């Protein structure tokens, strides 16, 4: 779960996320996504839902919010890059948007 | 309230905030503060409290969170810089830390 993903396995595992708005950061050490909501309330509702998830996972995002947008960067610092923990959290974030 | 603050009035009004951890950004068009909490739950509790305040004020921050830290940048975009709205919100954020 916390083992660094490496190609070609990494490319296969990330493919569904990359097709869903996620991208690899330049260094390849993180994945990122820009979420856009109808307004601040919707954006913060998403963040609140995700906050409960990340605290339970004990895996926290680097994220920022400006009005109705939320920018997320996921990386597993202990591993020095992207692991399955980031993939699972990215999937849960995408699921969380369905409820906002 | 939404009129751009200008020196010398600006310096006088900002002085209490600057003495309390806020700083002016390089351009002088915003004020910023780094908040550090005991853990993620405390950091997000602060953000939740502030979220209700900013939605009521209809004045939203540019803020980011990584685990137990929250970085805030306040500016009044319509005015192109720092106004009393930012000062009021900064004060309310500092008050909110007292409850976390």
Coordinates of C-alpha atoms in Angstrom, one line a residue:
Chain A
X1 CA 0.0 0.0 0.0
X2 CA 2.8 2.4 0.9
X3 CA 5.3 1.0 -1.7
X4 CA 6.4 3.4 -4.4
X5 CA 4.6 2.8 -7.6
X6 CA 7.0 2.3 -10.5
X7 CA 6.4 1.9 -14.3
X8 CA 5.0 0.0 -16.1
X9 CA 2.7 -0.9 -13.1
X10 CA 2.4 2.7 -12.2
X11 CA 1.1 3.8 -15.6
X12 CA -1.5 1.0 -15.6
X13 CA -2.7 1.9 -12.1
X14 CA -2.8 5.6 -12.7
X15 CA -4.5 5.4 -16.1
X16 CA -8.1 5.5 -14.8
X17 CA -7.3 8.6 -12.7
X18 CA -5.5 10.4 -15.5
X19 CA -8.6 9.8 -17.6
X20 CA -10.6 11.4 -14.8
X21 CA -8.8 14.8 -14.5
X22 CA -5.8 13.8 -12.4
X23 CA -2.3 14.5 -13.7
X24 CA 1.2 13.6 -12.6
X25 CA 3.2 16.5 -11.3
X26 CA 6.4 17.3 -13.3
X27 CA 8.7 15.3 -11.0
X28 CA 6.3 12.4 -11.1
X29 CA 6.4 12.3 -7.3
X30 CA 2.7 13.4 -6.8
X31 CA -0.6 13.4 -8.5
X32 CA -2.8 16.5 -8.7
X33 CA -6.3 17.6 -9.6
X34 CA -8.2 20.8 -9.9
X35 CA -11.8 20.5 -8.6
X36 CA -14.3 23.2 -9.5
X37 CA -17.7 23.5 -7.8
X38 CA -20.8 25.7 -8.1
X39 CA -19.8 27.9 -5.2
X40 CA -17.9 28.1 -1.9
X41 CA -20.4 26.1 0.0
X42 CA -20.2 23.2 -2.4
X43 CA -16.4 23.4 -2.4
X44 CA -16.2 23.3 1.4
X45 CA -18.8 20.6 1.6
X46 CA -16.5 18.5 -0.5
X47 CA -13.5 19.4 1.6
X48 CA -15.4 18.5 4.8
X49 CA -16.4 15.1 3.4
X50 CA -12.8 14.4 2.3
X51 CA -11.4 15.6 5.7
X52 CA -13.2 12.8 7.5
X53 CA -11.9 10.3 4.9
X54 CA -8.3 11.4 5.1
X55 CA -8.2 11.5 8.9
X56 CA -9.6 8.0 8.9
X57 CA -6.9 6.9 6.4
X58 CA -4.3 8.8 8.2
X59 CA -3.2 10.1 4.8
X60 CA -3.5 13.8 4.3
X61 CA -3.5 15.9 1.1
X62 CA -1.8 19.1 0.3
X63 CA -4.7 21.1 -0.8
X64 CA -5.8 24.7 -1.4
X65 CA -9.1 26.5 -1.8
X66 CA -10.0 29.7 -3.5
X67 CA -13.8 30.3 -3.5
X68 CA -15.3 27.5 -5.6
X69 CA -12.1 25.8 -6.6
X70 CA -10.1 23.1 -4.7
X71 CA -6.6 22.1 -5.8
X72 CA -5.3 18.8 -4.5
X73 CA -1.8 17.3 -4.5
X74 CA -1.3 13.8 -3.3
X75 CA 2.0 12.1 -2.4
X76 CA 3.3 9.7 0.1
X77 CA 6.1 11.5 1.8
X78 CA 7.5 8.5 3.6
X79 CA 7.9 6.7 0.3
X80 CA 9.0 9.8 -1.6
X81 CA 6.4 9.5 -4.3
X82 CA 3.1 8.1 -5.4
X83 CA 1.8 4.9 -3.7
X84 CA -1.5 3.0 -3.6
X85 CA -2.5 5.2 -0.7
X86 CA -2.6 8.1 -3.0
X87 CA -4.5 6.2 -5.6
X88 CA -7.1 5.1 -3.0
X89 CA -7.5 8.6 -1.7
X90 CA -7.8 10.1 -5.2
X91 CA -10.6 7.6 -5.9
X92 CA -12.3 8.5 -2.7
X93 CA -12.1 12.2 -3.6
X94 CA -13.7 11.6 -7.0
X95 CA -16.4 9.6 -5.2
X96 CA -16.9 12.4 -2.8
X97 CA -17.7 14.9 -5.6
X98 CA -20.7 12.7 -6.4
X99 CA -22.3 13.7 -3.1
X100 CA -21.7 17.4 -3.2
Chain B
X1 CA -15.3 48.7 4.0
X2 CA -14.2 47.8 0.5
X3 CA -12.1 50.8 -0.1
X4 CA -8.4 50.2 -0.6
X5 CA -6.3 50.9 2.5
X6 CA -3.5 53.4 1.8
X7 CA -0.6 54.6 4.0
X8 CA -0.3 56.1 6.5
X9 CA -3.8 54.9 7.5
X10 CA -3.0 51.4 6.2
X11 CA 0.1 51.0 8.4
X12 CA -1.8 52.1 11.5
X13 CA -4.7 49.7 10.8
X14 CA -2.5 46.7 10.0
X15 CA -0.1 47.2 12.9
X16 CA -2.1 45.0 15.4
X17 CA -2.3 42.2 12.8
X18 CA 1.4 42.5 11.9
X19 CA 2.1 42.2 15.6
X20 CA 0.1 39.0 15.7
X21 CA 1.8 36.9 13.0
X22 CA 0.3 38.5 9.8
X23 CA 2.5 39.9 7.2
X24 CA 2.0 42.0 4.0
X25 CA 2.8 40.1 0.8
X26 CA 5.6 41.4 -1.3
X27 CA 3.3 43.5 -3.5
X28 CA 1.4 44.8 -0.6
X29 CA -1.8 43.7 -2.2
X30 CA -2.6 41.1 0.4
X31 CA -2.0 40.0 4.0
X32 CA -0.9 36.5 4.9
X33 CA -0.5 34.3 7.9
X34 CA 0.8 30.8 8.6
X35 CA -1.3 29.0 11.3
X36 CA 0.0 25.9 13.0
X37 CA -2.2 23.5 15.0
X38 CA -1.6 20.4 17.0
X39 CA -2.8 18.1 14.3
X40 CA -5.1 17.8 11.2
X41 CA -8.3 17.6 13.2
X42 CA -7.5 20.9 14.9
X43 CA -6.4 22.5 11.7
X44 CA -9.6 21.5 9.9
X45 CA -11.8 22.4 12.9
X46 CA -10.3 25.9 12.5
X47 CA -11.0 25.9 8.7
X48 CA -14.6 24.8 9.3
X49 CA -15.2 27.5 11.8
X50 CA -13.7 30.1 9.4
X51 CA -15.7 28.7 6.5
X52 CA -19.0 29.6 8.2
X53 CA -17.6 33.1 8.9
X54 CA -16.4 33.8 5.4
X55 CA -19.6 32.5 3.7
X56 CA -21.6 34.9 5.9
X57 CA -19.2 37.8 5.1
X58 CA -19.2 36.8 1.5
X59 CA -15.5 37.4 1.6
X60 CA -13.4 34.2 0.9
X61 CA -9.8 33.5 1.6
X62 CA -7.1 32.0 -0.6
X63 CA -6.0 29.2 1.8
X64 CA -4.1 26.0 1.8
X65 CA -3.7 23.1 4.2
X66 CA -1.0 20.5 4.7
X67 CA -1.7 18.3 7.7
X68 CA -1.6 20.6 10.7
X69 CA -0.7 23.8 9.0
X70 CA -3.0 26.3 7.3
X71 CA -1.7 29.2 5.1
X72 CA -4.0 32.1 4.5
X73 CA -3.8 34.9 2.0
X74 CA -6.4 37.7 2.2
X75 CA -7.1 40.3 -0.4
X76 CA -10.1 42.2 -1.8
X77 CA -9.9 41.4 -5.5
X78 CA -12.5 44.0 -6.5
X79 CA -10.4 46.7 -4.9
X80 CA -7.1 45.3 -6.0
X81 CA -5.6 45.1 -2.5
X82 CA -6.2 45.1 1.2
X83 CA -9.4 46.6 2.6
X84 CA -11.1 46.7 5.9
X85 CA -12.9 43.5 4.8
X86 CA -9.6 41.7 5.0
X87 CA -8.7 43.3 8.3
X88 CA -12.0 42.1 9.8
X89 CA -11.6 38.6 8.4
X90 CA -8.1 38.4 9.7
X91 CA -9.3 39.4 13.2
X92 CA -12.1 36.8 13.0
X93 CA -9.6 34.1 12.0
X94 CA -7.4 35.0 15.0
X95 CA -10.4 34.8 17.2
X96 CA -11.3 31.4 15.7
X97 CA -8.0 29.9 16.8
X98 CA -9.0 30.6 20.4
X99 CA -11.8 28.0 20.0
X100 CA -9.8 25.2 18.4

